[in-house]
XYZ file of N, CA and C in Angstrom:
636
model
N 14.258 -226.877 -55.034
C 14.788 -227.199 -56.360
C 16.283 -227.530 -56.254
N 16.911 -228.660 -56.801
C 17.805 -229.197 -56.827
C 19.166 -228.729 -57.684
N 19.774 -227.570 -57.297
C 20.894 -226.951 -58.113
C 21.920 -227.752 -58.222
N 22.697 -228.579 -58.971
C 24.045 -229.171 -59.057
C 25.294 -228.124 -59.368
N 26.196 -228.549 -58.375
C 27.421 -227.372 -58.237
C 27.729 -227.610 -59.442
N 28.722 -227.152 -59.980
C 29.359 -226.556 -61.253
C 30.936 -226.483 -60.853
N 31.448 -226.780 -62.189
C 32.986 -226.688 -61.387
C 33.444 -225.886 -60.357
N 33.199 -224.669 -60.503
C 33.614 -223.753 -59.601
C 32.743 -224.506 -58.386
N 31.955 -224.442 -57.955
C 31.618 -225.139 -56.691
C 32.271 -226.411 -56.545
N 32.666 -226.971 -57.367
C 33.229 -228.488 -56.393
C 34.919 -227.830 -56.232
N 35.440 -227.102 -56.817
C 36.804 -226.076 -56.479
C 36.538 -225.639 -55.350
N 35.777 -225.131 -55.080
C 35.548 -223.925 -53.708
C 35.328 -224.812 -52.600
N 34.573 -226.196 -52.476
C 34.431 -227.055 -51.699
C 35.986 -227.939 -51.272
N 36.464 -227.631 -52.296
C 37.531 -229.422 -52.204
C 39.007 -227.971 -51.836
N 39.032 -226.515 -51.945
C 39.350 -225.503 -50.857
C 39.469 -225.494 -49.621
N 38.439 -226.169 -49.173
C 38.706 -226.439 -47.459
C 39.499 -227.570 -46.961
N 39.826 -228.517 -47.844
C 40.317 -229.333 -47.897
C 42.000 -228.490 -47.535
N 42.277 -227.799 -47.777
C 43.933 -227.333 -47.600
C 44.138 -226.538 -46.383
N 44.980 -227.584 -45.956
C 45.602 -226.849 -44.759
C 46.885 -225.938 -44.433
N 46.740 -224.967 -43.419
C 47.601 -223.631 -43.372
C 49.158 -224.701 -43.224
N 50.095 -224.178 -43.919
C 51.457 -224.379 -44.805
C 51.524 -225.568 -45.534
N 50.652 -225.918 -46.339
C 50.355 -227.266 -47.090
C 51.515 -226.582 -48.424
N 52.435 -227.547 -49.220
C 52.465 -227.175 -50.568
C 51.603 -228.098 -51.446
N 50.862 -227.412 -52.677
C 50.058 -227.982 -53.262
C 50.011 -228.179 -54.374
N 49.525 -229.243 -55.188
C 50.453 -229.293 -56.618
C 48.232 -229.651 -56.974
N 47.998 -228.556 -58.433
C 46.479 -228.572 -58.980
C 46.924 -228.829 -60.243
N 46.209 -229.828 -59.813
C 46.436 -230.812 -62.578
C 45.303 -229.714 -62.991
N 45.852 -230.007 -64.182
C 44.619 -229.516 -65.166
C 43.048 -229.539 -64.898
N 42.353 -228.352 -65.728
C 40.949 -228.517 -65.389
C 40.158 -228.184 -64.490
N 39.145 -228.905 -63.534
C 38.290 -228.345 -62.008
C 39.609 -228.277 -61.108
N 40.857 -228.753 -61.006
C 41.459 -228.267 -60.393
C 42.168 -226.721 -59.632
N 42.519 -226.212 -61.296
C 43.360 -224.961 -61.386
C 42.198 -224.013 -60.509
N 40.786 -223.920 -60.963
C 39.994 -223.211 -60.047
C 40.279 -223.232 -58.798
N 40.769 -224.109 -57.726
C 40.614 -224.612 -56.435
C 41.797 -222.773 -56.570
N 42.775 -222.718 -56.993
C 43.428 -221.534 -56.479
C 42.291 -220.352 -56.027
N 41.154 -219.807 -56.459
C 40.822 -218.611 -56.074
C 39.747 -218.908 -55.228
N 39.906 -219.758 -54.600
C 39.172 -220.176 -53.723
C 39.849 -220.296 -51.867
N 41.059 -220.427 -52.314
C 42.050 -220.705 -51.093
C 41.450 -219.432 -49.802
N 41.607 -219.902 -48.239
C 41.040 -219.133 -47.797
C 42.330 -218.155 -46.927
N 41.779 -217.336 -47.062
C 42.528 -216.050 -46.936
C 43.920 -215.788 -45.578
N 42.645 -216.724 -44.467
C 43.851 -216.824 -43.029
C 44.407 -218.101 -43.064
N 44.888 -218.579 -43.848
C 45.772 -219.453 -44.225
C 47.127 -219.568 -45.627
N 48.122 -219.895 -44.950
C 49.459 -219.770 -46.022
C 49.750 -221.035 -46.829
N 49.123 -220.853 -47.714
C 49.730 -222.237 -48.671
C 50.554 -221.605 -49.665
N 51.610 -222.919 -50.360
C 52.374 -222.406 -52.027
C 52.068 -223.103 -52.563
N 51.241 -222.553 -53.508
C 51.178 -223.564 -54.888
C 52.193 -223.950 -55.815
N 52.132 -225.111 -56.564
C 53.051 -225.526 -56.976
C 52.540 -226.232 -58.288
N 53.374 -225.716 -59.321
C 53.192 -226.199 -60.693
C 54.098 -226.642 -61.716
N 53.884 -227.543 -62.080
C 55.273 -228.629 -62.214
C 55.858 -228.440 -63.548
N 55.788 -227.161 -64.133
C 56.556 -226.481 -65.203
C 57.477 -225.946 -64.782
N 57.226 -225.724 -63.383
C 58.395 -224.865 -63.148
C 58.206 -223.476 -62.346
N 57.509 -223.926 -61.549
C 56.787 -222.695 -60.337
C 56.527 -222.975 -58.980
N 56.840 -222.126 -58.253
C 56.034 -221.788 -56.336
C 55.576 -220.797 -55.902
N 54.411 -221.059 -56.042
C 53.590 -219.658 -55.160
C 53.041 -218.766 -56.992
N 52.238 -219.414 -56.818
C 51.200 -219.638 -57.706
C 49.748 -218.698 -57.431
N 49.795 -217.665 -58.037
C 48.381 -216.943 -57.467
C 47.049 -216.970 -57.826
N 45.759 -216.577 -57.689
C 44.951 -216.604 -58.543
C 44.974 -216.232 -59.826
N 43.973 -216.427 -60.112
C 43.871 -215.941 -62.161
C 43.648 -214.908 -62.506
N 44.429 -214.105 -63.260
C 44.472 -212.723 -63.600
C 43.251 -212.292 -64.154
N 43.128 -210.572 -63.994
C 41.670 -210.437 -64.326
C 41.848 -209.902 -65.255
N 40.897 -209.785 -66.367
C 40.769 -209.733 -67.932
C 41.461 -208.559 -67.839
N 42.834 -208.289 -69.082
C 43.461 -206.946 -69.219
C 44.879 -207.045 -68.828
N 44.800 -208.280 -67.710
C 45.579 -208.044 -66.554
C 46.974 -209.182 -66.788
N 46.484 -210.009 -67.854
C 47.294 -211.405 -67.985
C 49.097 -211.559 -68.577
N 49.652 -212.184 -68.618
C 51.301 -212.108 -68.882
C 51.278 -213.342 -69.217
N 51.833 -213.362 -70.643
C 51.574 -214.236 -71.052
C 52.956 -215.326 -71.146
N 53.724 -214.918 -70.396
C 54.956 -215.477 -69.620
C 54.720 -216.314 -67.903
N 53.519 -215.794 -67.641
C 53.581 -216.722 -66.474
C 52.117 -217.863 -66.891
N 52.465 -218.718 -66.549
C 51.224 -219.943 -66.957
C 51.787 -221.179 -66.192
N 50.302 -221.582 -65.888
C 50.666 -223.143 -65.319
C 50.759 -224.495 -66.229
N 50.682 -225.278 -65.657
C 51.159 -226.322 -66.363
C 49.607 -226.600 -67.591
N 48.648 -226.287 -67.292
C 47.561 -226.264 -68.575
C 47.469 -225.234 -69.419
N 48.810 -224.238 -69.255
C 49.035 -223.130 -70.095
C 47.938 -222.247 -69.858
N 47.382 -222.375 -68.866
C 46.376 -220.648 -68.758
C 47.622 -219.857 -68.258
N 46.854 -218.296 -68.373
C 47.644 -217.190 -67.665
C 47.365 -217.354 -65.852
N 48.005 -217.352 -65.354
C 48.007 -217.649 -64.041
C 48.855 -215.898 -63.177
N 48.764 -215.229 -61.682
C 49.496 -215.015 -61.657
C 50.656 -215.114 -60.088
N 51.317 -214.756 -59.540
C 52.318 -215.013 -58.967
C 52.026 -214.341 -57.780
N 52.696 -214.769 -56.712
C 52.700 -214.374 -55.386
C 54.141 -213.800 -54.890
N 53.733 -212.850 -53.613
C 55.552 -212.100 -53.419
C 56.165 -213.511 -53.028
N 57.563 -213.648 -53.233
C 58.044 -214.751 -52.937
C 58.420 -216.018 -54.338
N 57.640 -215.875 -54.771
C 57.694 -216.893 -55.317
C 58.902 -216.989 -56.375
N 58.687 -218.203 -56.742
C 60.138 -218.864 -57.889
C 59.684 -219.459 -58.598
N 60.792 -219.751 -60.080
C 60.820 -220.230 -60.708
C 61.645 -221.236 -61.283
N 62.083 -221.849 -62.125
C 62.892 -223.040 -62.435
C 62.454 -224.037 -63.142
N 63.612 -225.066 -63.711
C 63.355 -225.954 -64.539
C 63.014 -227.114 -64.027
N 62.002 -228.146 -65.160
C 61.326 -228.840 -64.743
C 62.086 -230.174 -64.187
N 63.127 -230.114 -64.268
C 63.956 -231.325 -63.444
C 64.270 -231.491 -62.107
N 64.040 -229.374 -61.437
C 64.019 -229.671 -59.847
C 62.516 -229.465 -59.703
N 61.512 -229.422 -60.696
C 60.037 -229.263 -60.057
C 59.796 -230.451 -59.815
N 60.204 -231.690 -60.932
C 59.701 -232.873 -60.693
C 60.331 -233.761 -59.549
N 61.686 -233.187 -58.784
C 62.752 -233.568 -58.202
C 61.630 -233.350 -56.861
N 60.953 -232.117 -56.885
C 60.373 -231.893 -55.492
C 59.500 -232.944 -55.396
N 58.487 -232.775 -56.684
C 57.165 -234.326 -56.141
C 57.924 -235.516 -56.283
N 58.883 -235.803 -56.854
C 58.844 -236.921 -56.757
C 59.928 -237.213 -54.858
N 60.653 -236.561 -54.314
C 60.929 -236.701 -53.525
C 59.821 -236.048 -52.123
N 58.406 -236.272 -52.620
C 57.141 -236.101 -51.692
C 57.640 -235.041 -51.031
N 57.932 -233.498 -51.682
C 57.760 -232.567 -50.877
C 56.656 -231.819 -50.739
N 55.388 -232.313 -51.826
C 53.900 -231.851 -52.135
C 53.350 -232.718 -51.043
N 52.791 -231.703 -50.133
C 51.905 -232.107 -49.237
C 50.208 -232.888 -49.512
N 49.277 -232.196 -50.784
C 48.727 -232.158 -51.385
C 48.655 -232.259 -52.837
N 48.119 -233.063 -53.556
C 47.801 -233.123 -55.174
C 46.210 -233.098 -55.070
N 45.793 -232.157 -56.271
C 44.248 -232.015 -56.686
C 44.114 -232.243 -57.956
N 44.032 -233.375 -58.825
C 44.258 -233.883 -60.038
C 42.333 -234.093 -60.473
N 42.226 -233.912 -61.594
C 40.874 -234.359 -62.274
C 41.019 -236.005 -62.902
N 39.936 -236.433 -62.901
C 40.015 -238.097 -63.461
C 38.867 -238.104 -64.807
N 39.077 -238.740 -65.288
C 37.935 -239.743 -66.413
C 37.105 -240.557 -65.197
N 37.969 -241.628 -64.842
C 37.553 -242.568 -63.887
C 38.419 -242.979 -62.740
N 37.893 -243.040 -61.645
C 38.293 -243.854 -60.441
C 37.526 -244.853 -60.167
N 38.540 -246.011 -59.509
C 38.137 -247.187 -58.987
C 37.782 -247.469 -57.148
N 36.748 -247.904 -57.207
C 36.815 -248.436 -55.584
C 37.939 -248.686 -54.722
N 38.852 -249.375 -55.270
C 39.980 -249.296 -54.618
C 41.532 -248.084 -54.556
N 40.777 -246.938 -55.368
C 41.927 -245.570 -55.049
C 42.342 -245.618 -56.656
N 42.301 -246.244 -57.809
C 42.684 -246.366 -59.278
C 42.672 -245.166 -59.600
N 43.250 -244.632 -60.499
C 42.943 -243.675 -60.949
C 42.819 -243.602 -62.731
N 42.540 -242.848 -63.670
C 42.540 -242.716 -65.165
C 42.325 -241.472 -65.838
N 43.703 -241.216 -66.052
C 43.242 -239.712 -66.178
C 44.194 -239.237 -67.193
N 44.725 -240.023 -68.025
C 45.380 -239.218 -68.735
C 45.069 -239.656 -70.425
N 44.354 -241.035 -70.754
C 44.560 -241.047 -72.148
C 43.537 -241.562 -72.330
N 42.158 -241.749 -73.677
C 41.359 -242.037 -73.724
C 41.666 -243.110 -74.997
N 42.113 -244.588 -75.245
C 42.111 -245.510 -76.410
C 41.407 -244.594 -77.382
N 42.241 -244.511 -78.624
C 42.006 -244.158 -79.895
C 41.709 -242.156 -79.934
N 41.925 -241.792 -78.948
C 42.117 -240.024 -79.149
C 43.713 -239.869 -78.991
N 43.875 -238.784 -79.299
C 45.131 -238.176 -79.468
C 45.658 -237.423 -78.482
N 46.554 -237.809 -77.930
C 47.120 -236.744 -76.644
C 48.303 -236.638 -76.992
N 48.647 -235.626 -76.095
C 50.121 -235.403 -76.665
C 51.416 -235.780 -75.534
N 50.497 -236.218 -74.151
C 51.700 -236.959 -73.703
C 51.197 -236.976 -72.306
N 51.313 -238.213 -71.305
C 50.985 -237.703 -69.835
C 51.355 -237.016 -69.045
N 52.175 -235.886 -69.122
C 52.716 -234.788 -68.499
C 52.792 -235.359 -67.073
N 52.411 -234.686 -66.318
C 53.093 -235.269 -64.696
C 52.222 -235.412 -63.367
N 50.845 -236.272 -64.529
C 50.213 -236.988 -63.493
C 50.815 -238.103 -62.917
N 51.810 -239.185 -63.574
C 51.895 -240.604 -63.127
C 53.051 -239.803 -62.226
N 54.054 -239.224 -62.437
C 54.510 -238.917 -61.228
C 54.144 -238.249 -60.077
N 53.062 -237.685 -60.483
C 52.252 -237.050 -58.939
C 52.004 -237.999 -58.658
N 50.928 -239.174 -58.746
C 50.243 -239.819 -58.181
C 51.125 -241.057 -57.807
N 52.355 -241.188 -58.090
C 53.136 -241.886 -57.783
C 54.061 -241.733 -56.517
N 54.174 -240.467 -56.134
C 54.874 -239.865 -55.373
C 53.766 -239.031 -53.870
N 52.896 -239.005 -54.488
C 51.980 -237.566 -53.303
C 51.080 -238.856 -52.527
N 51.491 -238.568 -50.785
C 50.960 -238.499 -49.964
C 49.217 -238.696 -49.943
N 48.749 -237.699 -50.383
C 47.830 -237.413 -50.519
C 46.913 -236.750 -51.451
N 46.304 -237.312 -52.150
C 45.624 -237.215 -53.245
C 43.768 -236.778 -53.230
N 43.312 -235.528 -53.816
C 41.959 -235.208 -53.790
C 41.791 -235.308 -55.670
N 40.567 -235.921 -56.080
C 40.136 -236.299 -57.261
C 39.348 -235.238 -57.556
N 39.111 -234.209 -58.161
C 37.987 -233.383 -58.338
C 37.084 -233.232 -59.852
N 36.117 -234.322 -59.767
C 35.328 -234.676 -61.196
C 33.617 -234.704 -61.202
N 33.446 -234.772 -62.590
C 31.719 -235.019 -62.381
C 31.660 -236.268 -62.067
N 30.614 -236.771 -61.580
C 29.846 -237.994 -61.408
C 29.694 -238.938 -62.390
N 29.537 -238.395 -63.412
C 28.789 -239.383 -64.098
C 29.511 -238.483 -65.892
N 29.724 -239.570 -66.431
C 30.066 -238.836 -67.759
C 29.030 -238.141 -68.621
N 29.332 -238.049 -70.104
C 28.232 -237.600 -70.946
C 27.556 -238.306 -71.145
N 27.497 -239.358 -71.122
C 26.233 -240.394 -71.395
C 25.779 -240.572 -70.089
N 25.868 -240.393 -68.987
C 25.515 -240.406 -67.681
C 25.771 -241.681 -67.296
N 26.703 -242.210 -67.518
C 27.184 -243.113 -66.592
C 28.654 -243.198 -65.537
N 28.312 -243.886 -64.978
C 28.907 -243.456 -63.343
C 30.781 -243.387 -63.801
N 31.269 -242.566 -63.136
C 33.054 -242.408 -63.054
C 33.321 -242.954 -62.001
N 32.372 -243.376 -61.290
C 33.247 -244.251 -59.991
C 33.097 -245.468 -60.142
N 33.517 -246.604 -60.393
C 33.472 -247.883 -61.032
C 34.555 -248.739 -59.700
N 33.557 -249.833 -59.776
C 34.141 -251.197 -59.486
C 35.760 -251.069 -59.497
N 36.297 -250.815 -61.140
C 37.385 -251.124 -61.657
C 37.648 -250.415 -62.983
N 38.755 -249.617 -62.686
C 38.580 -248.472 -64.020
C 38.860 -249.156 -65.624
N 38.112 -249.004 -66.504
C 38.104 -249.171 -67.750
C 39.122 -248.652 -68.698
N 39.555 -247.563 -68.292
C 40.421 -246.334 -68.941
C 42.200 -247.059 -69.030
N 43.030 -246.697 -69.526
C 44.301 -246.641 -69.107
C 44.872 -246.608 -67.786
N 45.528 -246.678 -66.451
C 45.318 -246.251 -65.588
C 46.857 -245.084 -65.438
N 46.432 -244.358 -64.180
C 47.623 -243.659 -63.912
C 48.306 -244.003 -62.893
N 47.355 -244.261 -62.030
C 48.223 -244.985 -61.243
C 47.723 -245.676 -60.261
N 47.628 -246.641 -59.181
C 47.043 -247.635 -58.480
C 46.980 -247.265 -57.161
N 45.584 -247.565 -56.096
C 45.468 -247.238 -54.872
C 46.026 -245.757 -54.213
N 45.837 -244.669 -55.247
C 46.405 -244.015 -54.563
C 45.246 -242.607 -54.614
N 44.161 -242.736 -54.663
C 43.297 -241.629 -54.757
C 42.610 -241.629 -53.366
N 42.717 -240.943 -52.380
C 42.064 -240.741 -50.907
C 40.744 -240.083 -51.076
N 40.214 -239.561 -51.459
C 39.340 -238.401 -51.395
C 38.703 -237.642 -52.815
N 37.343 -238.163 -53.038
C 36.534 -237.551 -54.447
C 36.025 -236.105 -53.951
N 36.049 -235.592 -55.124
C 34.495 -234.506 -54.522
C 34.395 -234.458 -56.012
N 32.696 -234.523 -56.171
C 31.752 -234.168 -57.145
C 30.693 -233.298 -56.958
N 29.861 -233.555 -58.043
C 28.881 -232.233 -57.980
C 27.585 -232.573 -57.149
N 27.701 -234.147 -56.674
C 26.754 -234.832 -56.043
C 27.602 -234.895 -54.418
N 28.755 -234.910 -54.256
C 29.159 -235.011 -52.674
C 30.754 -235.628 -52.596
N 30.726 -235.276 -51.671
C 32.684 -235.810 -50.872
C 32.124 -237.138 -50.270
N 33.590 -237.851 -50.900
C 33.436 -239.251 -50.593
C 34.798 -239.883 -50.525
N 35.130 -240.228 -49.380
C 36.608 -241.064 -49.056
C 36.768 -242.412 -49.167
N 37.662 -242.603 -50.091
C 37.982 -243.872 -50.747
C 38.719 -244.681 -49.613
N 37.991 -245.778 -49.154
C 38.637 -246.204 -48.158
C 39.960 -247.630 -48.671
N 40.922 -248.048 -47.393
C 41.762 -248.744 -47.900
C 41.235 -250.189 -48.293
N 40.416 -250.402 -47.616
C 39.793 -251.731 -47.610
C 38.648 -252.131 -48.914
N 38.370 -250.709 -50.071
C 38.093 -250.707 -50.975
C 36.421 -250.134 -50.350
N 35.724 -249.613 -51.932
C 34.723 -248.599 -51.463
C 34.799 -247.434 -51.481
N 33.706 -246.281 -52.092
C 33.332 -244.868 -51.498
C 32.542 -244.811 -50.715
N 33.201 -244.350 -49.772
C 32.430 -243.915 -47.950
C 31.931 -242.403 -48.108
N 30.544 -242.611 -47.843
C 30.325 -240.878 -48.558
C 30.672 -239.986 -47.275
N 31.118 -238.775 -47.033
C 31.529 -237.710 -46.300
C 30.295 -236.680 -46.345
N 30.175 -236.245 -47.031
C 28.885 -235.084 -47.065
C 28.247 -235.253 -48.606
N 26.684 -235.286 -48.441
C 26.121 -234.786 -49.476
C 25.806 -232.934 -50.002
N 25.774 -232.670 -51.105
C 25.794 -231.547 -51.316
C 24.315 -231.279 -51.101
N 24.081 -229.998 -50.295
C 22.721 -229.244 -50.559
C 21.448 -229.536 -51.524
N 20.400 -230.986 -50.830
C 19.451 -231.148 -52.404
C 19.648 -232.539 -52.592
N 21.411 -232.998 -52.539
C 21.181 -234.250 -53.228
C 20.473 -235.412 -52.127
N 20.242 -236.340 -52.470
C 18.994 -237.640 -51.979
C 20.418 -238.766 -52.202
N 20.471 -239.640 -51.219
C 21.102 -241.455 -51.386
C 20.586 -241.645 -51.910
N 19.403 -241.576 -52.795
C 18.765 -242.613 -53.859
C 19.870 -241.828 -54.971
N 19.912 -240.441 -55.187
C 20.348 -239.975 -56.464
C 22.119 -240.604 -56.546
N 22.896 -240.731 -55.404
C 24.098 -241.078 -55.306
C 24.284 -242.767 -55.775
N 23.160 -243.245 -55.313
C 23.387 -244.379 -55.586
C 23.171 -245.033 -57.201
N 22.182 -244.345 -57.689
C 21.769 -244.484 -58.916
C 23.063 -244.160 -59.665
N 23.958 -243.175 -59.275
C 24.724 -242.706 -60.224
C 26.446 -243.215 -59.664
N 26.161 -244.558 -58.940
C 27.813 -244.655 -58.467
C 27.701 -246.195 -58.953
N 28.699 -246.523 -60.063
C 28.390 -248.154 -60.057
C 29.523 -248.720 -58.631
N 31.065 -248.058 -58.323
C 31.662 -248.949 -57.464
C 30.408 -248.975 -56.176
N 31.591 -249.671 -55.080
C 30.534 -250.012 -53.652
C 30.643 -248.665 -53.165
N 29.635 -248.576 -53.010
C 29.556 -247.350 -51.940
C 28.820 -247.637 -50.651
N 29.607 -247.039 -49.510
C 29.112 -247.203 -47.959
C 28.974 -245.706 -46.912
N 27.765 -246.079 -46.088
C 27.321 -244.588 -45.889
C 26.535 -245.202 -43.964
């Protein structure tokens, strides 16, 4: 029987993805999970662009301060070491690529690395906070989203529909169907399928090119 991961599983997966002294900057959403997942014999600092380093897992019910929060305003909490500060040297760090890693969520990505993730035509947001400068600035970029929206159609597209955030710069998906590396030459190159899933089911549900 065919279980599909759940956020927390595509967090815990796109986890191995970080390497020992990486700094790491997690957007909103399936991201922020990836923290309690981090593996134990390895030293990373998280980094959150309100104005934080060394970023800990999520406090347990009882346990929360409602003075420390990340940039999606959950209660978050802190590691020995860590700092704080204003958002003019947080953004000073990504934008001068001292984030080794970004783990941002999308609407949609494009075959060629696109990304869309911050505004949906005709809803209300209240502002793109500091995706276009992550993705403008970071090295290296992991996408962590569902497959396919609510109407079940595909988030990996030809060519994103959405607003964009920013261009060619998404390396690496993981969904609830599998890891797939966006290559330069355009395309998702699949990496691993998850436990269950079938190439017929990936394909049905990816409109860009995909190569395997």
């Amino acid at each position: 029987m065919l279980i599909m991961l759940d956020k927390f599983g595509i967090a815990k997966r796109i986890a191995k993805e970080i390497k020992d002294g990486y700094y790491v900057n997690l957007g909103i959403g399936i991201p922020t999970l990836v923290a309690n997942y981090i593996p134990e014999d390895i030293n990373v600092v998280l980094q959150s662009e309100n104005g934080l380093l060394g970023m800990g897992p999520f406090p347990y019910e009882g346990e929360e301060d409602a003075d420390y929060i990340n940039a999606g305003k959950q209660t978050i909490t802190t590691l020995p070491g860590s700092a704080f500060f204003d958002s003019a040297m947080s953004f000073g760090m990504i934008r001068s690529r001292k984030i080794d890693l970004t783990i941002l969520g999308a609407m949609e990505v494009s075959e060629n690395g696109d990304i869309a993730n911050w505004k949906i035509p005709g809803k209300m947001v209240k502002g793109m906070g500091g995706a276009m400068d992550l993705v403008a600035s970071a090295e290296n970029i992991i996408v962590a989203m569902q497959h396919v929206n609510k109407h079940g159609e595909s988030k990996l597209l030809p060519s994103c529909t959405l607003p964009l955030t920013g261009v060619r710069c998404v390396k690496k998906i993981v969904t609830e169907l599998g890891v797939f590396d966006v290559l330069p030459e355009g395309g998702f190159k699949i990496v691993e399928l998850h436990e269950g899933v079938s190439l017929d089911m990936v394909r049905q549900s990816t409109a860009g090119k995909l190569l395997y």
